[in-house]
């Protein structure tokens, strides 16, 4: 996978993770365990992209 594709995927993951964090905090009083775990997975995907870019 080339860097341009990884950067695009990283940006999508950042937007997803931020949206999940916002939604959990604003709409669900922090979210339940399942929703918090999905937010964590999204941030882990960002970290994976960061590792691939090094």
Tab-separated table of C-alpha atoms in Angstrom:
chain	number	residue	atom	x	y	z
A	1	UNK	CA	0.000	0.000	0.000
A	2	UNK	CA	1.408	3.384	-0.924
A	3	UNK	CA	1.734	6.314	1.475
A	4	UNK	CA	-1.015	8.336	-0.213
A	5	UNK	CA	-3.507	5.532	0.400
A	6	UNK	CA	-2.370	5.115	4.002
A	7	UNK	CA	-2.704	8.862	4.608
A	8	UNK	CA	-6.217	8.821	3.170
A	9	UNK	CA	-7.174	5.869	5.362
A	10	UNK	CA	-5.600	7.536	8.390
A	11	UNK	CA	-7.653	10.682	7.856
A	12	UNK	CA	-10.838	8.625	7.578
A	13	UNK	CA	-9.967	6.838	10.813
A	14	UNK	CA	-9.259	10.139	12.593
A	15	UNK	CA	-12.631	11.522	11.501
A	16	UNK	CA	-14.374	8.327	12.620
A	17	UNK	CA	-12.637	8.281	16.007
A	18	UNK	CA	-13.340	11.952	16.646
A	19	UNK	CA	-16.991	11.533	15.686
A	20	UNK	CA	-17.326	8.536	18.005
A	21	UNK	CA	-15.721	10.441	20.882
A	22	UNK	CA	-17.986	13.431	20.296
A	23	UNK	CA	-21.112	11.317	19.986
A	24	UNK	CA	-20.283	9.253	23.066
A	25	UNK	CA	-19.640	12.346	25.147
A	26	UNK	CA	-22.463	14.507	23.883
A	27	UNK	CA	-25.270	12.028	23.289
A	28	UNK	CA	-24.596	9.061	25.529
A	29	UNK	CA	-22.962	10.443	28.688
A	30	UNK	CA	-19.683	8.791	27.751
A	31	UNK	CA	-21.186	5.804	25.973
A	32	UNK	CA	-21.524	2.231	27.092
A	33	UNK	CA	-18.630	-0.229	27.023
A	34	UNK	CA	-19.350	-1.351	23.466
A	35	UNK	CA	-19.393	2.208	22.123
A	36	UNK	CA	-16.235	3.154	24.036
A	37	UNK	CA	-14.505	0.050	22.648
A	38	UNK	CA	-15.440	1.019	19.098
A	39	UNK	CA	-13.932	4.473	19.652
A	40	UNK	CA	-10.776	2.822	20.979
A	41	UNK	CA	-10.621	0.593	17.886
A	42	UNK	CA	-10.880	3.651	15.658
A	43	UNK	CA	-7.953	5.322	17.466
A	44	UNK	CA	-5.987	2.060	17.228
A	45	UNK	CA	-6.530	2.164	13.466
A	46	UNK	CA	-5.047	5.662	13.391
A	47	UNK	CA	-2.012	4.373	15.295
A	48	UNK	CA	-1.657	1.466	12.861
A	49	UNK	CA	-1.572	3.901	9.945
A	50	UNK	CA	1.043	5.970	11.773
A	51	UNK	CA	3.217	2.869	12.192
A	52	UNK	CA	2.870	2.031	8.494
A	53	UNK	CA	3.990	5.527	7.538
A	54	UNK	CA	7.273	5.291	9.477
